[in-house]
Amino acid sequence: MTAPLIDILLATYNGSLFLREQIESLLGQDYPAFRILASDDGSSDGTAEVLADYAQRCPERVVLVPNPRPGRGALRNFEHLMATSLAQGWAQWFAFADQDDIWLPNKLSLSAARLHALEADGDGVDLPCLVHTDLCVVDAQRRIVHPSMARYEGLNPAAATPQSLLSVNEVTGCTLVGNRRLLELALPLPDAAIVHDWWCAVIAGSGRRAYIPRATVHYRQHDANQIGARNRRLWSRVRRALIDGAGVWQRVHQLGAQTWHQAVALQRRLRERGLDDGYVAAYLRWRALPRLVRLADYRRYYTGPELDRLSRWCLWRAFDIEPLPPGGR
């Protein structure tokens, strides 16, 4: 069987320090059928020149995608790449790549095998399908910080559900491989999308998702990380609260509003595309319940360390955007 083409979507911005090492790891994949679509967001540090160099030397693998509106941030840069891949229609699957990580050689082949199994099971090819994996956390010099990001952050992605993913993103974008149907449903990214990978994860709640508990990426922690991995053990949380209590409080509140708005946008997208939004509607109804009523089953929707779960239960609420009525638009 011919291996399906995978478009690796590489969004960059001022990432020249680690970019060559990352591109070399992408080119070193043992999966035979892939190309790298690269879009820069207006870098000023030589990143664009690095991309141009690889596009000239490896034109069959590296394709530059001009960014018509640079400076809009990572989410819109990834959206531009997603739309380009979908419009060209050559690739059956896609993967997200960050500019500063290192992919292990079997990253694509492991995920592709699992994605093929998801699509081959019944009507899977017509459903949004997504595969993601664990990561190894390393520092700027690639020294191992922790062999498992999932354990480092106190998460259990294998146990995540479509409902829990609405509150907690356990799908790390740089490990994600998805099918064309996922791409179709995810685009365009709504303003309420928190980040591109989380939006794809909640879209996949209407289809199929598989987690591989094996690190396929060296996730590089450094001062310029846009998000980064966080040690969520109790002593680390207490330390952050003591240092920046007001900031922690504000971020928890902000994430509560963002997850509510993203869920409402997801409900609208599923309705627009004629898909079942039952799991989203149930989540929004639950979020709107009084706090004491939600105490009975908050662990169902809020995953991760217990302190995180309790802070969400205590501080999150329904916000000013109303969910859609049953059967409404």
Coordinates of C-alpha atoms in Angstrom, one line a residue:
M1 CA 0.0 0.0 0.0
T2 CA 1.3 3.5 -0.9
A3 CA 1.9 5.5 2.2
P4 CA -0.5 8.5 2.5
L5 CA 1.2 11.9 2.1
I6 CA 1.5 13.9 5.3
D7 CA 1.8 17.6 5.3
I8 CA 4.0 18.8 8.2
L9 CA 2.8 22.3 9.0
L10 CA 5.7 24.3 10.4
A11 CA 4.9 27.8 11.7
T12 CA 7.8 30.0 12.6
Y13 CA 8.6 33.3 14.2
N14 CA 12.1 34.4 15.3
G15 CA 13.2 30.8 15.8
S16 CA 16.5 30.7 14.0
L17 CA 18.4 29.5 17.1
F18 CA 16.9 26.0 17.1
L19 CA 15.3 25.9 13.6
R20 CA 18.0 24.1 11.7
E21 CA 18.1 21.3 14.2
Q22 CA 14.4 20.9 14.1
I23 CA 14.2 20.8 10.3
E24 CA 17.0 18.2 10.2
S25 CA 14.9 16.0 12.5
L26 CA 11.9 16.5 10.3
L27 CA 13.9 15.5 7.2
G28 CA 15.2 12.5 9.1
Q29 CA 11.8 10.8 9.5
D30 CA 11.6 7.2 8.5
Y31 CA 8.1 7.7 7.1
P32 CA 8.5 7.9 3.3
A33 CA 5.8 10.3 2.2
F34 CA 5.8 13.8 3.7
R35 CA 6.5 17.3 2.8
I36 CA 7.1 20.3 5.1
L37 CA 4.9 23.4 4.5
A38 CA 6.6 26.3 6.2
S39 CA 5.2 29.8 6.9
D40 CA 7.0 32.6 8.7
D41 CA 5.1 35.3 10.7
G42 CA 7.5 38.2 10.0
S43 CA 10.7 37.1 11.7
S44 CA 13.6 39.5 12.1
D45 CA 16.3 37.1 13.2
G46 CA 17.2 35.2 10.1
T47 CA 14.4 32.5 10.4
A48 CA 13.1 33.3 6.9
E49 CA 16.6 32.9 5.5
V50 CA 16.9 29.5 7.1
L51 CA 13.6 28.3 5.6
A52 CA 14.6 29.7 2.2
D53 CA 17.9 27.8 2.4
Y54 CA 16.2 24.5 3.0
A55 CA 13.6 25.1 0.4
Q56 CA 16.4 25.7 -2.1
R57 CA 18.4 22.6 -1.1
C58 CA 15.4 20.2 -0.5
P59 CA 12.6 21.5 -2.9
E60 CA 10.9 18.1 -2.9
R61 CA 10.6 18.2 0.9
V62 CA 10.4 21.8 2.0
V63 CA 7.8 24.2 0.5
L64 CA 7.6 27.8 1.5
V65 CA 4.1 29.1 2.0
P66 CA 4.1 33.0 1.8
N67 CA 2.3 34.6 4.7
P68 CA 0.0 37.3 3.3
R69 CA -0.7 38.9 6.7
P70 CA 2.4 38.4 9.0
G71 CA 2.3 39.4 12.6
R72 CA -1.0 37.9 13.6
G73 CA 0.5 35.2 15.8
A74 CA 1.0 31.5 15.9
L75 CA -2.7 30.5 15.8
R76 CA -3.4 32.4 12.5
N77 CA -0.1 31.3 11.0
F78 CA -1.0 27.6 11.6
E79 CA -4.5 28.3 10.3
H80 CA -2.9 29.7 7.1
L81 CA -0.9 26.5 6.7
M82 CA -3.9 24.3 7.5
A83 CA -5.9 26.1 4.8
T84 CA -3.1 25.8 2.3
S85 CA -2.8 22.1 2.8
L86 CA -6.6 21.6 2.5
A87 CA -6.9 23.8 -0.6
Q88 CA -4.0 22.0 -2.4
G89 CA -5.6 18.6 -1.6
W90 CA -2.5 16.6 -2.0
A91 CA -2.0 15.3 1.5
Q92 CA -4.4 12.8 3.2
W93 CA -3.1 13.7 6.6
F94 CA -1.4 16.6 8.4
A95 CA 0.9 17.2 11.4
F96 CA 1.8 20.3 13.4
A97 CA 5.5 21.1 14.0
D98 CA 7.0 23.7 16.3
Q99 CA 10.2 25.5 15.4
D100 CA 12.3 24.6 18.5
D101 CA 11.6 20.9 19.1
I102 CA 13.3 17.7 17.9
W103 CA 11.3 14.9 16.3
L104 CA 12.5 11.3 16.9
P105 CA 12.9 9.4 13.6
N106 CA 9.9 7.2 14.0
K107 CA 7.5 10.0 15.1
L108 CA 5.5 10.0 11.9
S109 CA 5.5 6.3 11.2
L110 CA 4.2 5.4 14.7
S111 CA 1.4 8.0 14.5
A112 CA 0.6 7.1 10.9
A113 CA 0.1 3.4 11.8
R114 CA -2.4 4.3 14.5
L115 CA -4.2 6.9 12.4
H116 CA -4.6 4.3 9.6
A117 CA -6.2 1.9 12.1
L118 CA -8.6 4.6 13.2
E119 CA -9.7 5.4 9.7
A120 CA -9.9 1.7 8.7
D121 CA -12.3 0.8 11.5
G122 CA -15.8 1.1 9.9
D123 CA -16.6 4.6 8.7
G124 CA -13.5 6.2 10.3
V125 CA -12.3 7.9 7.1
D126 CA -15.5 10.0 7.2
L127 CA -14.9 11.0 10.8
P128 CA -12.4 13.6 12.2
C129 CA -9.5 11.4 13.5
L130 CA -6.5 12.5 15.6
V131 CA -3.5 10.7 17.0
H132 CA -1.1 12.2 19.6
T133 CA 1.7 11.0 21.8
D134 CA 3.8 11.7 24.9
L135 CA 6.9 13.9 24.8
C136 CA 10.3 14.0 26.5
V137 CA 10.9 17.3 28.1
V138 CA 14.5 18.7 27.5
D139 CA 16.2 21.9 28.2
A140 CA 17.8 24.3 25.7
Q141 CA 20.9 22.1 25.4
R142 CA 18.7 18.9 25.0
R143 CA 19.4 17.6 28.5
I144 CA 16.5 15.6 29.8
V145 CA 14.3 17.4 32.3
H146 CA 11.7 14.6 32.4
P147 CA 11.2 11.6 30.1
S148 CA 7.4 12.0 30.1
M149 CA 5.6 15.4 29.7
A150 CA 2.3 13.7 30.7
R151 CA 3.8 12.6 34.1
Y152 CA 5.7 15.9 34.5
E153 CA 2.4 17.8 34.2
G154 CA 0.4 15.3 36.2
L155 CA -1.9 14.4 33.3
N156 CA -3.2 11.2 31.9
P157 CA -4.0 11.7 28.2
A158 CA -5.0 8.1 27.7
A159 CA -8.0 8.7 30.0
A160 CA -9.1 12.0 28.5
T161 CA -12.6 12.1 27.1
P162 CA -14.4 14.5 24.6
Q163 CA -15.9 16.2 27.7
S164 CA -12.8 16.6 29.7
L165 CA -10.9 18.0 26.7
L166 CA -13.3 20.9 26.7
S167 CA -11.7 22.0 30.0
V168 CA -8.1 20.7 29.9
N169 CA -6.0 20.3 26.7
E170 CA -4.2 17.0 27.0
V171 CA -3.3 17.0 23.2
T172 CA 0.1 18.6 22.6
G173 CA 0.1 20.1 19.2
C174 CA 3.6 19.2 18.1
T175 CA 2.7 15.5 18.5
L176 CA -0.7 15.7 16.7
V177 CA -1.3 13.9 13.4
G178 CA -4.8 14.3 11.9
N179 CA -6.8 13.3 8.9
R180 CA -8.4 15.4 6.2
R181 CA -11.8 15.3 7.7
L182 CA -10.5 16.9 10.9
L183 CA -8.9 19.6 8.8
E184 CA -12.2 20.3 7.0
L185 CA -14.2 20.6 10.2
A186 CA -11.6 22.7 12.1
L187 CA -11.4 25.4 9.4
P188 CA -11.8 28.3 9.7
L189 CA -10.5 28.7 13.2
P190 CA -13.0 30.8 15.2
D191 CA -12.0 33.8 17.2
A192 CA -12.8 31.8 20.3
A193 CA -10.3 29.1 19.6
I194 CA -7.7 29.2 22.4
V195 CA -4.9 27.6 20.4
H196 CA -4.9 25.7 17.1
D197 CA -4.1 22.3 18.7
W198 CA -6.8 22.5 21.4
W199 CA -9.4 23.5 18.8
C200 CA -8.5 20.4 16.7
A201 CA -8.6 18.3 19.9
V202 CA -12.2 19.3 20.7
I203 CA -13.2 19.0 17.1
A204 CA -12.0 15.4 17.2
G205 CA -14.3 14.8 20.1
S206 CA -17.0 14.3 17.4
G207 CA -14.9 11.5 15.8
R208 CA -11.9 9.4 17.0
R209 CA -8.8 10.1 19.0
A210 CA -5.9 7.8 20.0
Y211 CA -3.0 8.4 22.4
I212 CA 0.3 6.7 22.2
P213 CA 2.0 6.7 25.6
R214 CA 5.5 7.0 24.1
A215 CA 7.6 10.0 23.6
T216 CA 8.1 10.9 19.9
V217 CA 9.3 14.4 20.3
H218 CA 12.0 16.1 22.4
Y219 CA 10.1 19.1 23.7
R220 CA 12.6 21.9 24.3
Q221 CA 12.1 24.1 27.3
H222 CA 13.7 27.5 27.0
D223 CA 13.1 31.2 27.9
A224 CA 11.2 32.0 24.7
N225 CA 8.6 29.2 24.8
Q226 CA 5.2 30.5 24.0
I227 CA 3.4 28.0 26.2
G228 CA 5.9 25.5 27.7
A229 CA 5.6 22.5 30.0
R230 CA 4.9 23.0 33.7
N231 CA 5.7 20.9 36.6
R232 CA 2.4 20.6 38.4
R233 CA 3.4 18.8 41.5
L234 CA 2.1 20.3 44.7
W235 CA 5.3 22.0 45.8
S236 CA 5.8 23.6 42.4
R237 CA 2.2 24.9 42.5
V238 CA 2.6 26.3 46.0
R239 CA 5.8 28.0 45.0
R240 CA 4.2 29.7 42.0
A241 CA 1.2 30.8 44.1
L242 CA 3.6 32.3 46.7
I243 CA 5.6 34.2 44.0
D244 CA 2.7 35.3 41.8
G245 CA -0.6 34.6 43.6
A246 CA -2.5 37.4 41.8
G247 CA -1.3 36.3 38.4
V248 CA -2.2 32.6 39.1
W249 CA -5.7 33.7 40.2
Q250 CA -6.1 35.8 37.1
R251 CA -4.9 33.1 34.7
V252 CA -7.4 30.6 36.2
H253 CA -10.3 33.0 35.8
Q254 CA -9.2 33.8 32.2
L255 CA -8.9 30.2 31.2
G256 CA -12.4 29.6 32.6
A257 CA -13.8 32.3 30.3
Q258 CA -11.8 31.0 27.3
T259 CA -12.9 27.4 27.7
W260 CA -16.5 28.4 27.9
H261 CA -16.3 30.6 24.8
Q262 CA -14.4 27.9 22.9
A263 CA -17.0 25.3 23.8
V264 CA -19.8 27.6 22.6
A265 CA -18.0 28.1 19.3
L266 CA -17.5 24.3 19.0
Q267 CA -21.2 23.7 19.6
R268 CA -22.0 26.2 16.8
R269 CA -19.5 24.6 14.4
L270 CA -20.9 21.1 14.9
R271 CA -24.5 22.4 14.4
E272 CA -23.4 24.2 11.2
R273 CA -21.9 21.0 9.8
G274 CA -24.9 18.9 10.8
L275 CA -23.0 16.9 13.5
D276 CA -24.1 15.8 17.0
D277 CA -23.2 18.4 19.6
G278 CA -24.6 16.4 22.5
Y279 CA -21.4 16.1 24.5
V280 CA -20.7 19.9 24.2
A281 CA -24.3 20.8 25.1
A282 CA -24.1 18.6 28.2
Y283 CA -20.8 20.2 29.2
L284 CA -22.2 23.7 28.9
R285 CA -25.3 22.8 30.9
W286 CA -23.1 21.4 33.6
R287 CA -20.9 24.5 33.6
A288 CA -24.0 26.6 34.2
L289 CA -25.1 24.7 37.3
P290 CA -24.5 26.1 40.8
R291 CA -21.1 25.4 42.3
L292 CA -22.3 23.0 44.9
V293 CA -24.3 21.0 42.4
R294 CA -21.1 20.7 40.2
L295 CA -19.1 19.4 43.2
A296 CA -20.7 15.9 42.7
D297 CA -18.9 15.2 39.4
Y298 CA -16.3 17.8 38.8
R299 CA -13.6 15.2 38.3
R300 CA -15.5 14.0 35.2
Y301 CA -14.9 17.3 33.4
Y302 CA -11.7 18.6 35.2
T303 CA -8.7 16.3 34.8
G304 CA -5.2 16.7 36.1
P305 CA -3.8 17.3 39.6
E306 CA -6.4 17.7 42.3
L307 CA -5.5 21.3 43.1
D308 CA -6.1 22.2 39.5
R309 CA -9.4 20.4 39.5
L310 CA -10.6 22.2 42.7
S311 CA -9.5 25.6 41.5
R312 CA -11.6 25.1 38.3
W313 CA -14.6 24.0 40.3
C314 CA -14.3 26.9 42.6
L315 CA -13.5 29.7 40.2
W316 CA -15.0 28.7 36.8
R317 CA -18.6 29.6 35.9
A318 CA -20.8 30.2 33.0
F319 CA -20.0 33.3 31.0
D320 CA -21.8 35.9 29.0
I321 CA -22.2 33.9 25.7
E322 CA -25.2 31.7 25.9
P323 CA -25.0 28.1 24.6
L324 CA -27.3 27.3 21.7
P325 CA -30.8 26.1 22.6
P326 CA -31.6 22.5 21.8
G327 CA -32.0 22.2 18.0
G328 CA -31.2 25.9 17.6
R329 CA -28.6 27.8 15.5

